[in-house]
mmCIF file of C-alpha atoms and ligand atoms in Angstrom:
data_model
loop_
_atom_site.group_PDB
_atom_site.id
_atom_site.type_symbol
_atom_site.label_atom_id
_atom_site.label_comp_id
_atom_site.label_asym_id
_atom_site.label_seq_id
_atom_site.Cartn_x
_atom_site.Cartn_y
_atom_site.Cartn_z
ATOM 1 C CA MET A 8 178.934 229.620 -48.810
ATOM 2 C CA GLU A 9 180.680 231.449 -46.019
ATOM 3 C CA LYS A 10 182.655 233.487 -48.517
ATOM 4 C CA LEU A 11 179.396 234.464 -50.206
ATOM 5 C CA ILE A 12 177.773 235.453 -46.972
ATOM 6 C CA LYS A 13 180.828 237.625 -46.088
ATOM 7 C CA LYS A 14 180.555 239.203 -49.554
ATOM 8 C CA LEU A 15 176.907 240.101 -48.894
ATOM 9 C CA GLU A 16 177.675 241.477 -45.446
ATOM 10 C CA ASN A 17 180.345 243.682 -47.023
ATOM 11 C CA GLU A 18 177.797 244.796 -49.614
ATOM 12 C CA GLU A 19 179.829 243.499 -52.515
ATOM 13 C CA ARG A 20 178.007 242.829 -55.767
ATOM 14 C CA ILE A 21 177.314 239.132 -56.450
ATOM 15 C CA ASN A 22 177.326 237.348 -59.777
ATOM 16 C CA GLN A 23 174.637 235.144 -61.271
ATOM 17 C CA GLU A 24 176.313 231.883 -60.192
ATOM 18 C CA GLU A 25 176.556 233.176 -56.630
ATOM 19 C CA ALA A 26 172.919 234.333 -56.699
ATOM 20 C CA ASN A 27 171.823 230.863 -57.663
ATOM 21 C CA MET A 28 173.646 229.510 -54.621
ATOM 22 C CA LEU A 29 171.593 231.682 -52.287
ATOM 23 C CA TRP A 30 168.556 229.284 -52.530
ATOM 24 C CA ASP A 31 170.610 226.816 -50.430
ATOM 25 C CA LEU A 32 170.657 229.188 -47.484
ATOM 26 C CA ASP A 33 167.952 228.663 -44.837
ATOM 27 C CA LEU A 34 165.173 231.241 -44.939
ATOM 28 C CA PHE A 35 166.220 233.029 -41.810
ATOM 29 C CA THR A 36 169.899 233.503 -42.811
ATOM 30 C CA LEU A 37 168.750 234.839 -46.167
ATOM 31 C CA GLY A 38 166.102 237.021 -44.556
ATOM 32 C CA LYS A 39 168.620 238.515 -42.086
ATOM 33 C CA LEU A 40 170.943 239.483 -44.920
ATOM 34 C CA ALA A 41 168.161 240.987 -46.988
ATOM 35 C CA HIS A 42 166.632 242.775 -43.962
ATOM 36 C CA LYS A 43 169.987 244.377 -43.181
ATOM 37 C CA LYS A 44 170.219 245.764 -46.655
ATOM 38 C CA ARG A 45 166.578 246.922 -46.490
ATOM 39 C CA GLU A 46 167.163 248.616 -43.177
ATOM 40 C CA LYS A 47 170.230 250.426 -44.454
ATOM 41 C CA LEU A 48 168.202 251.793 -47.396
ATOM 42 C CA HIS A 49 164.862 252.514 -45.704
ATOM 43 C CA GLY A 50 165.163 252.026 -41.914
ATOM 44 C CA LYS A 51 161.867 250.938 -40.468
ATOM 45 C CA LYS A 52 159.736 252.749 -43.131
ATOM 46 C CA VAL A 53 157.043 250.845 -45.040
ATOM 47 C CA TYR A 54 155.894 252.710 -48.082
ATOM 48 C CA PHE A 55 152.454 252.667 -49.760
ATOM 49 C CA ASN A 56 150.349 254.988 -51.858
ATOM 50 C CA ILE A 57 146.678 255.938 -52.258
ATOM 51 C CA ASN A 58 145.815 254.837 -55.743
ATOM 52 C CA ARG A 59 143.144 253.465 -57.980
ATOM 53 C CA HIS A 60 143.469 250.699 -60.577
ATOM 54 C CA ILE A 61 141.467 251.083 -63.783
ATOM 55 C CA ASN A 62 141.419 248.396 -66.441
ATOM 56 C CA PRO A 63 139.569 249.929 -69.364
ATOM 57 C CA THR A 64 139.088 246.666 -71.290
ATOM 58 C CA ASN A 65 139.546 242.956 -70.782
ATOM 59 C CA ILE A 66 139.283 241.986 -74.504
ATOM 60 C CA CYS A 67 142.696 240.774 -75.503
ATOM 61 C CA ALA A 68 144.387 239.785 -78.780
ATOM 62 C CA ASP A 69 146.988 237.877 -76.767
ATOM 63 C CA THR A 70 146.405 234.510 -75.191
ATOM 64 C CA CYS A 71 148.605 234.307 -72.151
ATOM 65 C CA LYS A 72 148.072 230.983 -70.430
ATOM 66 C CA PHE A 73 148.542 232.344 -66.919
ATOM 67 C CA CYS A 74 145.905 235.071 -67.288
ATOM 68 C CA ALA A 75 142.425 234.879 -65.921
ATOM 69 C CA PHE A 76 141.551 238.452 -66.517
ATOM 70 C CA SER A 77 141.399 238.354 -70.308
ATOM 71 C CA ALA A 78 137.967 237.736 -71.761
ATOM 72 C CA HIS A 79 139.542 235.688 -74.501
ATOM 73 C CA ARG A 80 138.509 232.312 -73.071
ATOM 74 C CA LYS A 81 137.632 231.769 -69.519
ATOM 75 C CA ASN A 82 136.360 235.144 -68.300
ATOM 76 C CA PRO A 83 132.732 235.271 -69.521
ATOM 77 C CA ASN A 84 132.348 239.032 -69.264
ATOM 78 C CA PRO A 85 134.041 240.899 -72.055
ATOM 79 C CA TYR A 86 133.914 244.659 -71.596
ATOM 80 C CA ILE A 87 135.253 247.869 -72.919
ATOM 81 C CA MET A 88 134.656 251.085 -71.014
ATOM 82 C CA THR A 89 133.750 254.371 -72.653
ATOM 83 C CA HIS A 90 135.877 257.371 -71.808
ATOM 84 C CA GLU A 91 132.901 258.836 -69.953
ATOM 85 C CA GLU A 92 132.777 255.757 -67.707
ATOM 86 C CA ILE A 93 136.469 256.010 -66.999
ATOM 87 C CA MET A 94 136.199 259.737 -66.214
ATOM 88 C CA LYS A 95 133.350 259.039 -63.756
ATOM 89 C CA ILE A 96 135.578 256.603 -61.897
ATOM 90 C CA VAL A 97 138.404 259.173 -61.831
ATOM 91 C CA ASP A 98 136.038 261.929 -60.654
ATOM 92 C CA GLU A 99 134.850 259.720 -57.771
ATOM 93 C CA THR A 100 138.281 258.427 -56.726
ATOM 94 C CA VAL A 101 139.829 261.912 -56.694
ATOM 95 C CA THR A 102 137.238 263.030 -54.076
ATOM 96 C CA ARG A 103 138.491 260.112 -51.929
ATOM 97 C CA GLY A 104 142.082 261.364 -51.941
ATOM 98 C CA THR A 105 143.581 259.201 -54.742
ATOM 99 C CA LYS A 106 146.841 260.543 -55.985
ATOM 100 C CA GLU A 107 147.637 257.971 -58.691
ATOM 101 C CA VAL A 108 145.636 256.189 -61.324
ATOM 102 C CA HIS A 109 147.204 252.934 -62.466
ATOM 103 C CA ILE A 110 145.707 252.171 -65.878
ATOM 104 C CA VAL A 111 146.352 248.836 -67.572
ATOM 105 C CA SER A 112 144.287 247.522 -70.494
ATOM 106 C CA ALA A 113 144.154 244.203 -72.320
ATOM 107 C CA HIS A 114 145.211 244.398 -76.003
ATOM 108 C CA ASN A 115 141.948 245.138 -77.746
ATOM 109 C CA LYS A 116 142.102 244.971 -81.559
ATOM 110 C CA ASP A 117 138.727 246.669 -81.971
ATOM 111 C CA THR A 118 139.950 250.059 -80.672
ATOM 112 C CA SER A 119 142.108 252.761 -82.084
ATOM 113 C CA TRP A 120 145.472 253.978 -80.575
ATOM 114 C CA GLN A 121 143.578 257.172 -79.809
ATOM 115 C CA TRP A 122 141.122 255.232 -77.622
ATOM 116 C CA TYR A 123 144.047 254.093 -75.499
ATOM 117 C CA LEU A 124 145.831 257.390 -75.266
ATOM 118 C CA GLU A 125 143.043 259.918 -75.123
ATOM 119 C CA ILE A 126 142.094 258.428 -71.705
ATOM 120 C CA PHE A 127 145.272 260.006 -70.300
ATOM 121 C CA LYS A 128 144.738 263.395 -71.976
ATOM 122 C CA MET A 129 141.245 263.560 -70.618
ATOM 123 C CA ILE A 130 142.347 262.808 -67.076
ATOM 124 C CA LYS A 131 145.331 265.163 -67.171
ATOM 125 C CA GLU A 132 143.344 268.103 -68.528
ATOM 126 C CA LYS A 133 140.958 267.864 -65.592
ATOM 127 C CA TYR A 134 143.341 266.735 -62.869
ATOM 128 C CA PRO A 135 146.881 267.892 -63.775
ATOM 129 C CA ASN A 136 148.154 266.799 -60.339
ATOM 130 C CA ILE A 137 147.058 263.203 -60.570
ATOM 131 C CA HIS A 138 149.915 260.882 -61.433
ATOM 132 C CA ILE A 139 149.098 258.651 -64.389
ATOM 133 C CA LYS A 140 150.972 255.346 -64.261
ATOM 134 C CA ALA A 141 149.940 253.641 -67.457
ATOM 135 C CA MET A 142 150.891 251.596 -70.504
ATOM 136 C CA THR A 143 152.822 248.423 -69.862
ATOM 137 C CA ALA A 144 155.560 247.560 -72.305
ATOM 138 C CA ALA A 145 153.195 244.843 -73.498
ATOM 139 C CA GLU A 146 150.591 247.440 -74.386
ATOM 140 C CA ILE A 147 153.170 249.596 -76.136
ATOM 141 C CA ASP A 148 154.284 246.609 -78.135
ATOM 142 C CA PHE A 149 150.655 245.833 -79.002
ATOM 143 C CA LEU A 150 150.043 249.353 -80.344
ATOM 144 C CA HIS A 151 153.244 249.097 -82.281
ATOM 145 C CA ARG A 152 152.177 245.840 -83.924
ATOM 146 C CA ARG A 153 148.527 246.806 -84.509
ATOM 147 C CA PHE A 154 148.938 250.319 -85.762
ATOM 148 C CA LYS A 155 152.450 250.091 -87.287
ATOM 149 C CA MET A 156 153.798 252.752 -84.979
ATOM 150 C CA SER A 157 157.441 252.527 -83.826
ATOM 151 C CA TYR A 158 158.090 252.168 -80.115
ATOM 152 C CA GLU A 159 159.528 255.699 -80.224
ATOM 153 C CA GLU A 160 156.308 257.060 -81.741
ATOM 154 C CA VAL A 161 154.100 255.385 -79.161
ATOM 155 C CA ILE A 162 156.345 256.778 -76.362
ATOM 156 C CA GLU A 163 156.226 260.309 -77.822
ATOM 157 C CA LYS A 164 152.428 260.068 -77.790
ATOM 158 C CA MET A 165 152.400 258.798 -74.233
ATOM 159 C CA LEU A 166 154.393 261.837 -73.187
ATOM 160 C CA GLU A 167 152.215 264.163 -75.242
ATOM 161 C CA TYR A 168 149.017 262.681 -73.784
ATOM 162 C CA GLY A 169 150.126 262.825 -70.168
ATOM 163 C CA VAL A 170 151.564 259.509 -68.979
ATOM 164 C CA ASP A 171 153.827 260.153 -66.071
ATOM 165 C CA SER A 172 155.371 256.734 -65.387
ATOM 166 C CA MET A 173 155.152 253.219 -66.712
ATOM 167 C CA PRO A 174 153.971 250.215 -64.627
ATOM 168 C CA GLY A 175 156.032 247.095 -64.597
ATOM 169 C CA GLY A 176 153.592 244.704 -66.143
ATOM 170 C CA GLY A 177 154.163 242.370 -69.054
ATOM 171 C CA ALA A 178 157.649 241.242 -67.951
ATOM 172 C CA GLU A 179 156.365 237.818 -66.752
ATOM 173 C CA ILE A 180 159.500 235.653 -66.953
ATOM 174 C CA PHE A 181 162.271 236.688 -69.373
ATOM 175 C CA ASP A 182 163.571 233.213 -70.087
ATOM 176 C CA GLU A 183 162.532 232.661 -73.717
ATOM 177 C CA GLU A 184 161.674 228.943 -73.381
ATOM 178 C CA ILE A 185 159.307 229.455 -70.386
ATOM 179 C CA ARG A 186 157.895 232.612 -72.065
ATOM 180 C CA LYS A 187 157.050 230.683 -75.193
ATOM 181 C CA LYS A 188 155.081 228.275 -73.020
ATOM 182 C CA ILE A 189 153.143 230.795 -70.922
ATOM 183 C CA CYS A 190 152.662 233.774 -73.226
ATOM 184 C CA HIS A 191 153.640 233.010 -76.748
ATOM 185 C CA GLY A 192 153.218 235.961 -79.137
ATOM 186 C CA LYS A 193 153.303 238.609 -76.447
ATOM 187 C CA VAL A 194 156.108 241.237 -76.289
ATOM 188 C CA SER A 195 159.496 239.508 -76.265
ATOM 189 C CA SER A 196 161.801 239.833 -73.299
ATOM 190 C CA GLU A 197 164.293 241.765 -75.448
ATOM 191 C CA ASN A 198 161.618 244.219 -76.575
ATOM 192 C CA TRP A 199 160.234 244.563 -73.022
ATOM 193 C CA LEU A 200 163.682 245.745 -71.885
ATOM 194 C CA LYS A 201 164.163 247.864 -74.998
ATOM 195 C CA ILE A 202 160.907 249.719 -74.411
ATOM 196 C CA HIS A 203 161.784 250.497 -70.788
ATOM 197 C CA LYS A 204 165.175 251.665 -71.947
ATOM 198 C CA LEU A 205 163.612 254.083 -74.476
ATOM 199 C CA TRP A 206 161.274 255.399 -71.728
ATOM 200 C CA HIS A 207 164.179 255.858 -69.289
ATOM 201 C CA GLN A 208 166.122 257.681 -72.011
ATOM 202 C CA LYS A 209 163.319 260.268 -71.933
ATOM 203 C CA ASP A 210 164.207 260.786 -68.287
ATOM 204 C CA LYS A 211 161.156 258.955 -67.199
ATOM 205 C CA GLN A 212 160.741 256.209 -64.570
ATOM 206 C CA SER A 213 159.128 252.843 -64.572
ATOM 207 C CA ASN A 214 158.703 249.665 -62.473
ATOM 208 C CA ALA A 215 159.673 246.096 -63.233
ATOM 209 C CA THR A 216 157.570 242.987 -62.396
ATOM 210 C CA MET A 217 158.377 239.269 -62.430
ATOM 211 C CA LEU A 218 155.573 236.707 -62.508
ATOM 212 C CA PHE A 219 156.632 233.588 -60.577
ATOM 213 C CA GLY A 220 155.231 230.408 -59.054
ATOM 214 C CA HIS A 221 153.993 228.845 -62.268
ATOM 215 C CA ILE A 222 156.254 226.659 -64.408
ATOM 216 C CA GLU A 223 159.510 228.525 -64.038
ATOM 217 C CA GLU A 224 162.412 227.245 -62.038
ATOM 218 C CA ARG A 225 164.473 229.186 -59.537
ATOM 219 C CA GLU A 226 167.250 229.724 -62.020
ATOM 220 C CA HIS A 227 164.787 231.548 -64.362
ATOM 221 C CA ARG A 228 163.968 233.980 -61.530
ATOM 222 C CA ILE A 229 167.605 234.736 -61.007
ATOM 223 C CA ASP A 230 168.108 235.209 -64.778
ATOM 224 C CA HIS A 231 165.180 237.629 -64.774
ATOM 225 C CA MET A 232 166.678 239.688 -61.938
ATOM 226 C CA PHE A 233 169.994 239.814 -63.674
ATOM 227 C CA ARG A 234 168.543 241.140 -66.949
ATOM 228 C CA LEU A 235 166.871 243.885 -64.978
ATOM 229 C CA ARG A 236 170.012 244.663 -62.995
ATOM 230 C CA ASN A 237 171.999 245.005 -66.215
ATOM 231 C CA LEU A 238 169.495 247.465 -67.736
ATOM 232 C CA GLN A 239 169.303 249.404 -64.446
ATOM 233 C CA ASP A 240 173.148 249.745 -64.604
ATOM 234 C CA GLU A 241 172.688 251.518 -67.929
ATOM 235 C CA THR A 242 169.672 253.691 -67.283
ATOM 236 C CA GLY A 243 168.880 253.968 -63.523
ATOM 237 C CA GLY A 244 165.232 254.328 -64.530
ATOM 238 C CA PHE A 245 163.537 251.569 -62.461
ATOM 239 C CA ASN A 246 161.909 252.686 -59.260
ATOM 240 C CA ALA A 247 160.713 249.342 -57.955
ATOM 241 C CA PHE A 248 160.941 245.611 -58.487
ATOM 242 C CA ILE A 249 157.690 243.773 -57.985
ATOM 243 C CA PRO A 250 157.716 239.980 -57.701
ATOM 244 C CA LEU A 251 154.132 238.954 -58.529
ATOM 245 C CA VAL A 252 152.986 235.623 -57.091
ATOM 246 C CA TRP A 253 150.988 233.805 -59.766
ATOM 247 C CA GLN A 254 147.298 233.279 -58.840
ATOM 248 C CA ARG A 255 146.226 229.949 -60.332
ATOM 249 C CA ASP A 256 142.398 229.918 -60.573
ATOM 250 C CA ASN A 257 140.879 229.965 -64.026
ATOM 251 C CA SER A 258 144.070 229.373 -65.834
ATOM 252 C CA PHE A 259 145.301 227.277 -68.674
ATOM 253 C CA ILE A 260 148.649 226.358 -67.067
ATOM 254 C CA GLN A 261 148.785 222.834 -65.922
ATOM 255 C CA THR A 262 150.969 222.428 -62.842
ATOM 256 C CA ASP A 263 150.740 220.803 -59.455
ATOM 257 C CA LYS A 264 153.531 222.936 -58.059
ATOM 258 C CA ILE A 265 152.389 225.160 -55.191
ATOM 259 C CA MET A 266 154.347 228.117 -54.166
ATOM 260 C CA ASP A 267 154.661 228.173 -50.370
ATOM 261 C CA SER A 268 155.301 231.214 -48.208
ATOM 262 C CA GLU A 269 158.930 230.141 -47.623
ATOM 263 C CA GLU A 270 159.611 230.208 -51.344
ATOM 264 C CA ILE A 271 157.908 233.539 -51.768
ATOM 265 C CA LEU A 272 159.898 235.086 -48.958
ATOM 266 C CA LYS A 273 163.160 233.593 -50.272
ATOM 267 C CA THR A 274 162.384 235.119 -53.693
ATOM 268 C CA VAL A 275 161.788 238.519 -52.126
ATOM 269 C CA ALA A 276 164.968 238.303 -50.089
ATOM 270 C CA ILE A 277 167.091 237.260 -53.031
ATOM 271 C CA SER A 278 165.685 240.045 -55.150
ATOM 272 C CA ARG A 279 166.736 242.550 -52.434
ATOM 273 C CA LEU A 280 170.304 241.111 -52.457
ATOM 274 C CA VAL A 281 170.641 240.823 -56.192
ATOM 275 C CA LEU A 282 169.022 244.096 -57.223
ATOM 276 C CA ASP A 283 171.512 246.328 -55.476
ATOM 277 C CA ASN A 284 170.730 249.157 -57.946
ATOM 278 C CA ILE A 285 166.914 249.207 -57.566
ATOM 279 C CA LYS A 286 165.997 251.053 -54.461
ATOM 280 C CA ASN A 287 162.505 249.630 -53.768
ATOM 281 C CA ILE A 288 161.213 246.104 -53.553
ATOM 282 C CA LYS A 289 157.479 246.032 -53.581
ATOM 283 C CA ALA A 290 155.643 243.117 -51.869
ATOM 284 C CA TYR A 291 152.456 243.563 -53.876
ATOM 285 C CA TRP A 292 149.841 242.679 -51.284
ATOM 286 C CA ALA A 293 147.274 241.720 -53.940
ATOM 287 C CA THR A 294 149.303 238.650 -54.909
ATOM 288 C CA MET A 295 150.815 237.881 -51.495
ATOM 289 C CA THR A 296 147.941 238.619 -49.129
ATOM 290 C CA LEU A 297 148.424 241.598 -46.886
ATOM 291 C CA ASN A 298 149.669 239.375 -44.037
ATOM 292 C CA LEU A 299 152.528 237.815 -46.011
ATOM 293 C CA ALA A 300 153.336 241.218 -47.665
ATOM 294 C CA MET A 301 153.826 242.544 -44.102
ATOM 295 C CA VAL A 302 156.098 239.610 -43.195
ATOM 296 C CA ALA A 303 158.010 240.307 -46.441
ATOM 297 C CA GLN A 304 158.818 243.774 -45.012
ATOM 298 C CA GLU A 305 161.289 241.963 -42.753
ATOM 299 C CA PHE A 306 162.719 239.875 -45.606
ATOM 300 C CA GLY A 307 163.874 242.628 -47.880
ATOM 301 C CA ALA A 308 160.786 244.429 -49.111
ATOM 302 C CA ASN A 309 159.971 248.015 -48.206
ATOM 303 C CA ASP A 310 156.698 248.733 -50.007
ATOM 304 C CA LEU A 311 153.152 247.280 -50.163
ATOM 305 C CA ASP A 312 151.841 249.104 -53.246
ATOM 306 C CA GLY A 313 148.588 250.994 -52.842
ATOM 307 C CA THR A 314 145.024 250.933 -51.694
ATOM 308 C CA ILE A 315 143.884 250.077 -55.249
ATOM 309 C CA GLU A 316 140.108 250.374 -54.694
ATOM 310 C CA LYS A 317 139.282 247.862 -57.396
ATOM 311 C CA GLU A 318 141.538 245.049 -58.468
ATOM 312 C CA SER A 319 140.595 242.910 -61.464
ATOM 313 C CA ILE A 320 143.678 241.070 -62.715
ATOM 314 C CA GLN A 321 144.872 239.081 -59.733
ATOM 315 C CA SER A 322 141.394 238.653 -58.271
ATOM 316 C CA ALA A 323 140.340 237.007 -61.504
ATOM 317 C CA GLY A 324 143.004 234.435 -60.688
ATOM 318 C CA GLY A 325 141.692 233.882 -57.153
ATOM 319 C CA ALA A 326 143.359 236.644 -55.089
ATOM 320 C CA LYS A 327 141.208 238.294 -52.426
ATOM 321 C CA SER A 328 142.079 241.777 -53.571
ATOM 322 C CA ALA A 329 138.968 242.746 -55.701
ATOM 323 C CA LYS A 330 137.968 245.628 -53.358
ATOM 324 C CA GLY A 331 141.421 246.935 -52.533
ATOM 325 C CA THR A 332 142.254 247.868 -48.991
ATOM 326 C CA SER A 333 141.924 250.932 -46.761
ATOM 327 C CA LEU A 334 144.476 253.413 -45.616
ATOM 328 C CA LYS A 335 143.515 252.579 -42.032
ATOM 329 C CA THR A 336 144.316 248.882 -42.592
ATOM 330 C CA PHE A 337 147.739 249.758 -43.951
ATOM 331 C CA ILE A 338 148.545 252.061 -41.056
ATOM 332 C CA ASP A 339 147.259 249.663 -38.384
ATOM 333 C CA MET A 340 149.179 246.687 -39.787
ATOM 334 C CA ILE A 341 152.375 248.593 -40.243
ATOM 335 C CA LYS A 342 152.240 250.116 -36.783
ATOM 336 C CA THR A 343 151.381 246.782 -35.153
ATOM 337 C CA ALA A 344 154.559 245.376 -36.735
ATOM 338 C CA ASN A 345 156.500 248.167 -35.024
ATOM 339 C CA LEU A 346 157.335 249.655 -38.430
ATOM 340 C CA ILE A 347 156.690 253.181 -39.754
ATOM 341 C CA PRO A 348 153.862 253.821 -42.209
ATOM 342 C CA VAL A 349 154.851 256.217 -44.942
ATOM 343 C CA GLU A 350 152.520 257.413 -47.637
ATOM 344 C CA ARG A 351 154.541 258.099 -50.838
ATOM 345 C CA ASP A 352 153.842 259.508 -54.211
ATOM 346 C CA SER A 353 154.239 257.335 -57.362
ATOM 347 C CA LEU A 354 157.922 258.238 -57.620
ATOM 348 C CA TYR A 355 158.661 257.452 -53.977
ATOM 349 C CA ASN A 356 158.761 260.976 -52.650
ATOM 350 C CA GLU A 357 157.511 260.894 -49.066
ATOM 351 C CA LEU A 358 154.158 262.563 -48.563
ATOM 352 C CA LYS A 359 153.246 261.768 -44.983
ATOM 353 C CA ILE A 360 154.699 259.783 -42.078
ATOM 354 C CA TYR A 361 151.952 258.338 -39.860
HETATM 355 O O1 V47 B 1413 151.865 241.689 -66.349
HETATM 356 C C1 V47 B 1413 148.283 238.424 -64.743
HETATM 357 C C2 V47 B 1413 150.251 239.790 -63.884
HETATM 358 C C3 V47 B 1413 150.543 241.953 -64.400
HETATM 359 C C4 V47 B 1413 147.999 237.105 -63.107
HETATM 360 O O2 V47 B 1413 154.169 248.772 -61.726
HETATM 361 C C5 V47 B 1413 149.014 237.998 -62.797
HETATM 362 O O3 V47 B 1413 153.428 249.384 -59.757
HETATM 363 C C6 V47 B 1413 149.322 237.009 -60.744
HETATM 364 O O4 V47 B 1413 152.051 244.700 -63.636
HETATM 365 N N1 V47 B 1413 148.374 236.073 -60.983
HETATM 366 C C7 V47 B 1413 149.824 243.279 -64.376
HETATM 367 N N2 V47 B 1413 149.672 237.941 -61.608
HETATM 368 C C8 V47 B 1413 149.898 243.985 -63.009
HETATM 369 C C9 V47 B 1413 151.125 244.752 -62.829
HETATM 370 C C10 V47 B 1413 151.353 245.613 -61.637
HETATM 371 C C11 V47 B 1413 150.632 245.385 -60.501
HETATM 372 C C12 V47 B 1413 150.859 246.207 -59.382
HETATM 373 C C13 V47 B 1413 151.802 247.262 -59.443
HETATM 374 C C14 V47 B 1413 152.479 247.480 -60.614
HETATM 375 C C15 V47 B 1413 153.439 248.629 -60.729
HETATM 376 C C16 V47 B 1413 152.308 246.654 -61.707
HETATM 377 O O5 V47 B 1413 149.753 241.062 -63.639
HETATM 378 C C17 V47 B 1413 150.760 241.274 -65.676
HETATM 379 C C18 V47 B 1413 150.934 239.844 -65.181
HETATM 380 O O6 V47 B 1413 152.278 239.562 -64.964
HETATM 381 N N3 V47 B 1413 149.166 238.807 -63.827
HETATM 382 N N4 V47 B 1413 147.621 237.384 -64.332
HETATM 383 C C19 V47 B 1413 147.733 236.072 -62.172
HETATM 384 N N5 V47 B 1413 146.759 235.187 -62.404
#
């Protein structure tokens, strides 16, 4: 273990076997190593953005067992927004200073591919400066399967219709056995990675998530991180890694395992140490609570995500994030921790240091 710690202190790259050994370190040793790396990259800065989440439909052809947002089974309120309703939300949020709309839909068979993509064109025509982060690899795969379009064609259309960057959703856990149990039929791990690679090859950027705390084991998280690190070596297109803590209410997964804060922080810290080629680790406050996301800033993370305004996916699973948070809350919490609040744009350019 001492050899491994030395290796990390010297910022040498670690292999998968070594990464799996890191779980045996106590939280504070691990946290110290990750924090050192985080400080080297970002100093005392904590990044966030002012954004709005929009989920145009919750009617889903897929049946992911971990999901409480989909209207497929447990959520009793199926909906699909009209483009006018979406535009009204965008008009309102722009007046409040939003700089990014993060648009993620369920996989709705009763729509056309135009319904999905024209949302972006409509927003871009009216607000060319608003960053559109939209279309998870899972949605791209759904349009490909439903409308017999190749991944390349869907991506061309996304570019034509105004998508600026891709969110990291749909990655879940790459291990094929676990994936089969929690989201059988959804985009495969191989295709999730392929879609992001195609997007990066267009000189575009994206994020990568990992859903954890359900039925996966620690080694599956490490495997997930290594598949991302390998692709990032090839393309360099990932902006941020986002470990999403699974919210368990209203779900079809049977497990008594509870993810405690120590395990969440260890996962964040290990991701900072393994993903030496992804600059930002996002402690997504909606799945961690704002308090733990702030603690995570001292265990390797350097970002909180955004103000969100309305959050529907994690809050359906029990998170207290339905109404987003305020800029003032972010600034107060970051300053109280003796860290520096930095508002960023969607691609991590600094906009304002508070
Ligand atoms: O892929 C679904 C996850 C993701 C639950 O790229 C759940 O900046 C926890 O990807 N508990 C969608 N997670 C959200 C997402 C995201 C969020 C914030 C920022 C970015 C970004 C991306 O939400 C899905 C799935 O993994 N999810 N249900 C749940 N019960």
